[in-house]
Structures are given as C-alpha cells and as structure tokens.
Coordinates of C-alpha atoms in Angstrom, one line a residue:
X130 CA -22.9 -3.8 7.2
X131 CA -19.2 -4.6 8.3
X132 CA -18.0 -5.0 4.7
X133 CA -19.2 -1.8 3.9
X134 CA -17.3 -0.4 7.3
X135 CA -14.5 -2.0 5.9
X136 CA -14.5 -0.7 2.9
X137 CA -14.3 2.7 3.6
X138 CA -11.6 2.1 6.0
X139 CA -9.6 0.5 3.4
X140 CA -10.2 3.8 1.0
X141 CA -9.0 6.0 4.2
X142 CA -6.2 4.2 4.5
X143 CA -4.9 4.0 0.8
X144 CA -5.8 7.5 0.0
X145 CA -5.3 10.0 3.0
X146 CA -6.5 13.2 1.3
X147 CA -9.9 11.1 0.0
X148 CA -13.1 13.3 1.1
X149 CA -16.0 11.3 1.6
X150 CA -19.2 12.4 -0.2
X151 CA -21.7 9.9 0.4
X152 CA -22.0 8.3 3.9
X153 CA -25.5 9.0 5.5
X154 CA -27.0 6.2 3.7
X155 CA -24.7 3.7 5.4
X156 CA -27.2 4.5 8.6
X157 CA -29.7 2.4 7.5
X158 CA -32.8 0.0 9.3
X159 CA -30.1 -2.8 9.2
X160 CA -27.6 -0.5 10.9
X161 CA -29.8 1.0 13.5
X162 CA -30.8 -2.5 14.7
X163 CA -27.3 -3.6 15.0
X164 CA -26.9 -0.7 16.8
X165 CA -29.7 -1.3 19.2
X166 CA -28.5 -4.3 20.1
X167 CA -25.2 -3.6 20.7
X168 CA -26.2 -1.0 23.6
X169 CA -26.5 -1.5 27.1
X170 CA -29.7 -2.1 28.8
X171 CA -28.8 -0.8 32.1
X172 CA -27.8 2.5 31.7
X173 CA -29.7 5.6 32.6
X174 CA -32.6 7.0 30.7
X175 CA -32.4 10.3 29.2
X176 CA -35.2 12.8 29.3
X177 CA -38.0 10.5 27.7
X178 CA -37.3 8.4 30.4
X179 CA -37.1 5.5 27.8
X180 CA -35.2 2.5 28.6
X181 CA -34.3 0.2 25.8
X182 CA -36.4 -2.6 27.3
X183 CA -39.5 -0.1 26.6
X184 CA -38.0 0.5 23.2
X185 CA -37.6 -3.2 22.1
X186 CA -41.6 -3.7 22.6
X187 CA -41.8 -1.8 19.4
X188 CA -38.4 -2.6 17.9
X189 CA -39.2 -2.8 14.3
X190 CA -41.6 0.0 14.0
X191 CA -39.5 2.3 16.1
X192 CA -36.4 1.8 14.0
X193 CA -38.3 2.0 10.8
X194 CA -39.8 5.6 12.0
X195 CA -36.2 6.7 13.1
X196 CA -34.8 5.8 9.7
X197 CA -37.6 7.7 8.1
X198 CA -36.6 10.6 9.8
X199 CA -32.9 10.6 8.9
X200 CA -33.6 9.5 5.4
X201 CA -35.6 13.1 5.3
X202 CA -33.4 14.7 7.5
X203 CA -36.3 15.8 10.0
X204 CA -34.5 13.9 12.7
X205 CA -33.9 16.4 15.9
X206 CA -32.2 15.0 19.0
X207 CA -33.6 15.5 22.3
X208 CA -31.8 17.6 24.6
X209 CA -29.0 16.1 26.9
X210 CA -29.8 15.4 30.6
X211 CA -27.7 16.5 33.0
X212 CA -26.5 15.2 36.0
X213 CA -23.7 15.7 37.9
X214 CA -21.8 12.4 39.6
X215 CA -19.7 12.8 43.0
X216 CA -16.1 13.6 43.2
X217 CA -14.4 12.7 46.2
X218 CA -12.7 16.0 47.9
X219 CA -14.7 18.0 45.9
X220 CA -17.6 20.1 46.5
X221 CA -18.8 20.2 42.8
X222 CA -19.3 17.2 40.5
X223 CA -18.3 15.7 37.8
X224 CA -21.2 16.7 34.5
X225 CA -22.5 13.8 32.9
X226 CA -24.5 13.8 30.0
X227 CA -27.3 11.5 29.9
X228 CA -28.7 10.7 26.4
X229 CA -32.2 10.0 25.2
X230 CA -32.0 6.6 23.9
X231 CA -32.9 6.6 20.4
X232 CA -30.5 9.4 19.9
X233 CA -27.7 6.3 21.8
X234 CA -28.5 4.4 18.8
X235 CA -27.8 7.1 16.1
X236 CA -25.3 8.5 18.2
X237 CA -23.3 4.8 18.1
X238 CA -24.0 4.9 14.1
X239 CA -22.3 8.0 13.6
X240 CA -19.5 6.7 15.6
X241 CA -18.9 3.4 13.7
X242 CA -18.6 5.9 10.5
X243 CA -16.3 7.7 11.9
X244 CA -14.5 5.1 13.4
X245 CA -14.0 3.7 9.9
X246 CA -12.3 6.6 8.3
X247 CA -10.3 8.4 11.5
X248 CA -8.7 5.4 12.5
X249 CA -6.7 5.3 9.7
X250 CA -5.8 8.7 10.4
X251 CA -4.9 8.8 14.2
X252 CA -1.1 9.0 15.3
X253 CA 0.6 6.5 17.2
X254 CA 0.8 9.0 20.1
X255 CA -3.0 8.7 20.7
X256 CA -4.8 5.8 22.5
X257 CA -7.9 6.8 24.2
X258 CA -11.2 5.0 23.1
X259 CA -9.4 3.5 20.2
X260 CA -10.1 -0.2 18.9
X261 CA -7.3 -2.5 20.6
X262 CA -5.8 0.4 22.5
X263 CA -5.9 1.3 26.6
X264 CA -4.3 3.2 29.5
X265 CA -2.0 0.6 30.3
X266 CA -0.9 0.4 26.4
X267 CA -0.3 4.6 26.8
X268 CA 1.7 4.2 30.1
X269 CA 4.0 1.4 28.5
X270 CA 4.4 3.7 25.3
X271 CA 5.4 6.5 27.7
X272 CA 7.6 4.3 30.1
X273 CA 9.6 3.2 26.9
X274 CA 10.0 7.0 25.7
X275 CA 11.6 8.0 29.6
X276 CA 13.8 4.9 29.8
X277 CA 15.0 4.2 25.9
X278 CA 14.6 7.9 24.6
X279 CA 16.4 11.3 25.9
X280 CA 14.0 12.5 28.0
X281 CA 15.2 15.4 30.9
X282 CA 11.8 17.5 31.1
X283 CA 8.2 16.8 31.4
X284 CA 5.1 18.5 30.2
X285 CA 2.1 17.6 32.2
X286 CA -0.6 20.0 31.2
X287 CA -4.1 19.8 31.8
X288 CA -6.8 21.0 29.5
X289 CA -9.5 22.9 31.8
X290 CA -12.8 21.6 31.4
X291 CA -12.3 19.9 27.5
X292 CA -15.5 18.5 26.8
X293 CA -17.6 21.3 28.1
X294 CA -15.2 23.9 25.6
X295 CA -15.3 22.3 22.3
X296 CA -15.9 24.8 20.1
X297 CA -18.7 23.4 17.4
X298 CA -17.5 26.2 14.3
X299 CA -14.1 24.1 14.6
X300 CA -15.3 21.0 14.9
X301 CA -17.3 20.6 11.9
X302 CA -14.1 22.1 10.0
X303 CA -12.1 19.2 11.7
X304 CA -14.8 16.7 10.2
X305 CA -14.9 18.7 7.2
X306 CA -10.9 17.8 6.1
X307 CA -12.4 14.5 5.2
X308 CA -16.3 14.4 5.0
X309 CA -17.9 16.1 2.6
X310 CA -21.3 14.6 2.9
X311 CA -23.5 17.6 3.6
X312 CA -26.4 15.1 5.5
X313 CA -23.9 13.3 8.1
X314 CA -22.7 16.4 8.8
X315 CA -25.5 17.7 9.4
X316 CA -27.0 15.1 11.5
X317 CA -23.8 15.7 13.7
X318 CA -24.1 19.3 14.2
X319 CA -27.7 18.7 15.4
X320 CA -26.3 16.1 18.0
X321 CA -23.9 19.0 19.2
X322 CA -26.5 21.8 19.2
X323 CA -29.4 19.1 21.1
X324 CA -29.0 21.5 24.3
X325 CA -29.0 20.4 27.8
X326 CA -32.0 19.7 30.4
X327 CA -30.7 20.5 33.8
X328 CA -32.9 20.7 37.2
X329 CA -36.0 21.1 34.2
X330 CA -34.6 24.2 32.7
X331 CA -33.3 23.8 28.7
X332 CA -30.2 25.2 28.0
X333 CA -29.1 25.8 24.4
X334 CA -25.5 24.1 23.9
X335 CA -23.3 26.9 22.0
X336 CA -20.3 24.7 23.1
X337 CA -18.9 21.2 24.0
X338 CA -20.2 17.8 23.3
X339 CA -21.0 16.0 26.5
X340 CA -19.2 13.2 28.9
X341 CA -21.0 10.5 28.5
X342 CA -22.3 11.0 25.1
X343 CA -21.7 7.9 22.9
X344 CA -20.2 10.0 20.0
X345 CA -18.0 12.2 22.0
X346 CA -15.1 10.1 22.4
X347 CA -14.6 9.7 18.6
X348 CA -15.5 13.3 18.2
X349 CA -13.2 14.7 20.7
X350 CA -10.5 12.4 19.5
X351 CA -11.1 14.0 16.2
X352 CA -10.8 17.5 17.6
X353 CA -7.5 16.9 19.5
X354 CA -6.1 14.9 16.5
X355 CA -6.0 18.3 14.4
X356 CA -5.2 20.8 17.1
X357 CA -2.7 19.1 19.0
X358 CA -1.3 15.9 17.6
X359 CA -1.0 16.8 14.3
X360 CA 0.4 20.1 15.5
X361 CA 3.0 18.4 18.0
X362 CA 4.2 15.9 15.0
X363 CA 4.7 18.4 12.1
X364 CA 5.3 21.3 13.4
X365 CA 6.7 21.3 17.2
X366 CA 8.6 18.0 16.8
X367 CA 10.6 19.8 13.8
X368 CA 11.4 22.9 15.5
X369 CA 13.1 21.1 18.2
X370 CA 16.6 20.1 18.0
X371 CA 16.3 17.8 20.9
X372 CA 14.1 14.7 21.3
X373 CA 10.1 15.3 21.9
X374 CA 7.6 12.9 21.8
X375 CA 3.4 13.0 23.2
X376 CA 1.4 10.6 24.6
X377 CA -2.3 11.5 24.6
X378 CA -5.4 9.5 25.9
X379 CA -8.4 11.6 25.1
X380 CA -8.0 15.0 26.9
X381 CA -4.8 13.9 29.1
X382 CA -1.5 14.2 27.7
X383 CA 2.3 14.0 28.3
X384 CA 5.1 15.6 26.9
X385 CA 8.4 14.8 26.8
X386 CA 11.0 16.6 25.9
X387 CA 15.6 16.4 25.9
X388 CA 16.0 20.1 26.3
X389 CA 14.4 22.6 29.3
X390 CA 13.7 25.5 26.8
X391 CA 12.2 23.2 24.4
X392 CA 10.0 22.0 27.1
X393 CA 9.2 26.2 28.3
X394 CA 8.5 27.3 24.8
X395 CA 6.1 24.2 24.0
X396 CA 4.4 24.9 26.9
X397 CA 3.8 28.6 26.1
X398 CA 3.3 27.9 22.8
X399 CA 0.6 25.3 23.8
X400 CA -1.0 28.0 25.4
X401 CA -1.9 29.8 22.4
X402 CA -2.6 27.1 20.5
X403 CA -5.4 25.8 22.6
X404 CA -6.5 29.7 22.9
X405 CA -7.1 29.8 19.1
X406 CA -9.6 26.8 19.6
X407 CA -11.4 28.0 22.4
X408 CA -9.5 25.9 25.1
X409 CA -7.4 27.0 27.6
X410 CA -4.9 25.3 30.3
X411 CA -5.6 24.9 34.1
X412 CA -2.3 26.6 35.1
X413 CA -3.0 24.9 39.0
X414 CA -3.0 21.4 37.4
X415 CA -0.2 22.0 34.7
X416 CA 3.8 22.0 35.1
X417 CA 7.3 21.7 33.6
X418 CA 9.3 19.4 36.0
X419 CA 12.7 17.5 35.6
X420 CA 12.3 14.1 35.5
X421 CA 14.2 11.0 34.1
X422 CA 17.8 9.6 34.0
X423 CA 19.7 12.5 35.0
X424 CA 16.9 14.0 37.3
X425 CA 18.0 12.7 40.7
X426 CA 21.8 13.5 40.4
X427 CA 20.9 16.9 39.0
X428 CA 18.2 17.8 42.1
X429 CA 21.1 16.1 44.6
X430 CA 23.5 18.7 43.5
X431 CA 21.3 21.4 44.4
X432 CA 20.8 20.1 47.7
X433 CA 17.1 19.2 47.1
X434 CA 15.3 15.9 48.3
X435 CA 14.1 14.0 45.1
X436 CA 12.6 14.8 41.9
X437 CA 9.3 16.0 41.0
X438 CA 6.5 13.7 40.1
X439 CA 3.4 13.9 37.3
X440 CA 0.4 11.8 37.8
X441 CA -0.9 10.4 34.4
X442 CA -3.9 7.8 33.9
X443 CA -4.2 7.6 37.6
X444 CA -0.9 6.8 38.3
X445 CA 2.1 9.1 40.3
X446 CA 5.3 8.6 38.2
X447 CA 8.0 8.9 40.0
X448 CA 12.1 8.6 39.4
X449 CA 13.3 5.2 41.2
X450 CA 15.8 2.8 41.0
X451 CA 15.8 -1.2 40.1
X452 CA 17.1 -3.8 42.1
X453 CA 20.4 -3.6 40.6
X454 CA 20.9 0.2 41.4
X455 CA 20.1 1.8 37.9
X456 CA 17.7 4.2 37.0
X457 CA 14.2 3.1 36.4
X458 CA 10.7 5.3 35.7
X459 CA 8.2 3.8 38.6
X460 CA 4.5 3.9 39.4
X461 CA 2.2 4.0 41.8
X462 CA -1.7 4.8 42.4
X463 CA -2.3 8.6 42.8
X464 CA -3.4 9.7 46.0
X465 CA -6.3 11.0 44.1
X466 CA -7.6 8.2 42.5
X467 CA -6.8 5.8 45.8
X468 CA -8.9 7.8 48.1
X469 CA -11.8 8.4 45.1
X470 CA -11.4 4.4 45.0
X471 CA -11.7 3.9 48.8
X472 CA -14.5 6.6 49.3
X473 CA -16.8 4.5 46.6
X474 CA -15.9 1.4 48.3
X475 CA -17.2 2.9 51.3
X476 CA -20.4 4.3 50.4
X477 CA -21.3 1.1 48.4
X478 CA -20.7 -1.1 51.8
X479 CA -22.4 1.2 54.1
X480 CA -25.5 1.2 51.5
X481 CA -25.1 -2.5 51.0
X482 CA -24.2 -3.4 54.8
X483 CA -27.5 -5.2 55.8
X484 CA -27.3 -7.8 52.8
X485 CA -26.3 -11.0 54.1
X486 CA -22.7 -11.5 54.7
X487 CA -22.0 -14.3 52.3
X488 CA -23.5 -12.3 49.6
X489 CA -22.0 -9.3 50.5
X490 CA -18.5 -11.0 50.2
X491 CA -19.3 -12.4 46.3
X492 CA -20.8 -9.4 45.3
X493 CA -17.5 -7.2 46.5
X494 CA -14.9 -10.0 44.4
X495 CA -15.8 -8.5 41.2
X496 CA -15.0 -4.9 42.6
X497 CA -11.8 -6.0 44.0
X498 CA -10.7 -8.1 41.2
X499 CA -11.7 -4.9 38.9
X500 CA -9.3 -2.6 40.9
X501 CA -6.3 -4.9 40.6
X502 CA -6.9 -5.5 37.0
X503 CA -6.6 -1.9 36.2
X504 CA -3.9 -0.7 38.9
X505 CA -2.3 -4.2 39.4
X506 CA 0.8 -3.1 36.9
X507 CA 4.2 -3.0 37.7
X508 CA 5.5 -1.4 40.8
X509 CA 2.3 -0.8 42.2
X510 CA 2.2 -4.0 44.7
X511 CA 1.9 -1.9 47.7
X512 CA -0.6 0.0 46.8
X513 CA -3.2 -2.4 45.6
X514 CA -2.2 -4.4 48.7
X515 CA -2.6 -1.3 50.7
X516 CA -6.5 -1.1 49.0
X517 CA -6.9 -4.7 49.8
X518 CA -6.1 -4.4 54.0
X519 CA -8.4 -0.8 53.9
X520 CA -11.3 -2.7 51.8
X521 CA -11.1 -5.6 54.8
X522 CA -10.8 -2.7 57.3
X523 CA -14.2 -1.0 55.8
X524 CA -15.9 -4.7 55.6
X525 CA -15.3 -5.5 59.5
X526 CA -16.8 -1.9 60.5
X527 CA -19.4 -1.9 58.7
X528 CA -21.1 -5.4 59.3
X529 CA -19.7 -5.5 62.7
X530 CA -22.2 -2.1 63.0
X531 CA -25.4 -4.2 62.1
X532 CA -24.8 -5.8 65.9
X533 CA -25.8 -3.3 68.8
X534 CA -23.1 -4.8 70.5
X535 CA -19.4 -4.8 69.1
X536 CA -19.0 -8.9 69.4
X537 CA -18.2 -9.6 66.0
X538 CA -14.4 -9.5 66.6
X539 CA -11.5 -9.0 64.2
X540 CA -10.4 -13.0 65.0
X541 CA -13.8 -14.0 63.9
X542 CA -14.1 -11.8 61.0
X543 CA -10.3 -13.0 59.7
X544 CA -12.1 -16.5 60.7
X545 CA -14.7 -15.9 58.0
X546 CA -12.3 -14.5 55.4
X547 CA -10.4 -17.6 55.6
X548 CA -13.8 -19.9 54.6
X549 CA -15.1 -16.8 52.2
X550 CA -11.6 -15.2 51.0
X551 CA -11.7 -11.8 48.9
X552 CA -9.4 -12.0 45.7
X553 CA -5.5 -11.2 46.8
X554 CA -3.9 -8.3 45.5
X555 CA -2.2 -9.7 42.0
X556 CA -0.1 -7.9 39.5
X557 CA -1.8 -8.3 36.2
X558 CA -0.1 -5.8 33.7
X559 CA 3.9 -5.9 33.5
X560 CA 4.8 -2.1 32.2
X561 CA 8.6 -3.5 31.4
X562 CA 7.3 -6.3 28.7
X563 CA 6.7 -5.6 25.1

C-alpha cells in the first residue's frame, strides 16, 4: 500500500496538472486493516458507541463487510456525534465532532490518498497538519520573514468558525481540480453530508467539516490552498510593489507587508475573497498593526508607549531588543492560552486530589513536560517558569485541603518536592537556529 501511495505522490509531483481518475480501488481490505491498527483505541466513541476494542472482536469480518459496501457504493457514514468542550473564559464550548469508529477507518484511508496527492501541491507557507511540519516550524518561518525581510505591517486576520462554514460545493470543486474518480468523490461527499447528532436530535450538515474528523485537516488544507494560499501567491503578491508574505497553520494565518497601503488593500480584498467562499472575518479578532524594525521608532515619535502585539499559535509576538540592543521579534505565551492551561491543570488536580501524593506527582510530570515542549521556546523562559510556580501552588492548595487541619505547610511541601521533584521548565526549541 505504501508503494502505491508513493507512486501516486511521484506522479502528482512530476505532473502538476494530472487528474487522477482511479483512486477508490486503493481503499481495499489491506488498507482498511492498516488504518484500523493506526487508530487510537482510547478515543471517544461515535453515536453507535462502538469502540476499537469491540470492533476488533470480529475484525476481519467487519473489514470485509465495510470493503464490500465501499466497493458497491452502499457505504453511508453515520451522523457525527457533536459534543462541546469547555473554553476557559467563555460560556460557549468548542464544538467537537466524534465519528463512528468505522467511519474513522474510512476517513483515514481517504486522507492517506489525498495527502499523497496534495502534499506535492501545497505551498511552503502552509504548515498545519502536514508531515514533517509543525507549529514551531511556522513560528520560525514567521520570525525569519520579519527579521530578514522588509516587514513593517502585520495583517492578523481570524476566520470566524472556519470548520463550521466550509462550503461543500466549493470543497468538491477544489477536489475536482486533481481528482476525477467519481467513486472517491462520492465517498467524500457522503462524509461531508453525514449529518450531526446533538442531544439526541439529528441535524443536516449543509456546510462545514467537523473538528475532530479524521479527514478534516487535509480537507481544510485543500480548501485553504485554493482559496487563500494560491490567491495570495499568484495575485496578491504580484499586485504589491513591496514585500508580502503569508504563514498559515490550518485556518490560523498571519500576513506580512512592507507598505501600509498594501496591507490595508489586502485586508479589504481578503474580506471579499472569503465571502465568495462562504467565510467571514471575525472583526473583533482581526487587525492591521505596525510591526517590525521601524515600529518602535515610529510609535515613539508619535508619543505612544510601544508597538502593538499580535497572537499566533498560542504566542503573543512583540517588538523587543536583543542583548546588544538590536531589534528582535520576541514571543511569550498568550494570556488566553496561559490562563486556559492553568484552568485545565486546576480542574485535573481537583478531580484527582484524593490520589496518593506520590502517584499524583508522577501523573503530573508528563503534563508539565508536554507543556514545556510546546511553550518552551526562545524568549519564553519567564512564562514557563511562572506556569511551573503556579502549578506547584495549585498542588499545595489541593493536597493541603485533603486534611481537615491545615497541617501541611509550604515548607513540608517543598521538602516533598526535593524528594520527588517535578520537571523544571526548559527551553526545548530555538526560534533563532536554522
């Protein structure tokens, strides 16, 4: 199977205008079994409540029946179970779509085929959910653009509810640029139209692709590749006399411009461009700011305190100076993400406060390391140290509450941490290195 996908990738790379007419046959028993083994077994179940372990009891029989339905085109995805996960500081939860297990298998198979083709087409400015690419890579790319280019203005635009408003008609047109296999296109269309089950009520899915869907990341990248990335590269950049760059991670993107009037023109045209494809800018989360080498100097002339900042991928970017006094872009954990992480940690400690202390400390270690591995980047040392300190305070508070008397002093707690130390904050990723 890997050989077949590699061959498709090679053809897609060598022939950028090739349209693939025979792909659905690749979703055979072998591929479906491979997808089953790749899927995690500890994820939430869909509306049929079937888990990986239950599906595995009659695995080969289930896969053969599934393959038969795909081959005969009788396969119908089940409705997506919609749940809401808490958003700190907001009454509204974040919608999450949970697929039936068998649909996860099919979506993973489809995403493998789409990835083999479209990885050859995606531009260097795109980083989200792509093999060998990461948030840190996008942050480094943005840093290099601002530091080595001629960036003076930033367009920080937020697409309102992107995954909920992907237009199915335009999505299929985007896919048809490269794919002419009617069977595969029909499978994808049925995936998009599967419907939503929320609080026991079925709703038609006239638009959108569910966050949490296995194929949603690659479908989102394909959609934004055509409506944003190529448009920016082939039209916007050519209209600009100054430098213009974009860095995108899924539906989160930042655009850098040399001239103010070109940044403003782009923002106006971006609104019209997105409206054409049934998307809208969230004006309260979008802005054009002066940012870069000359920003600090210019705001000082105007009698202002300091240049504005912008958030991207969980970090607040601001104009700073290096140790030798030269301009440098710096980053720190955004307030929203910092408070959200602390809130989740507080809820976890509170829920597990009756766990024996030694076990509780062991369980919290990988959580801290995971936080450091993402937020432990150049210039963010103070914020991850602050996080570590606040987490130790939360631990002390809830361990102390287990006793009716406040006999567990801070000094005793510090002695405990000497015996069973928690991982200390560490910078894991350098933005400045190549």
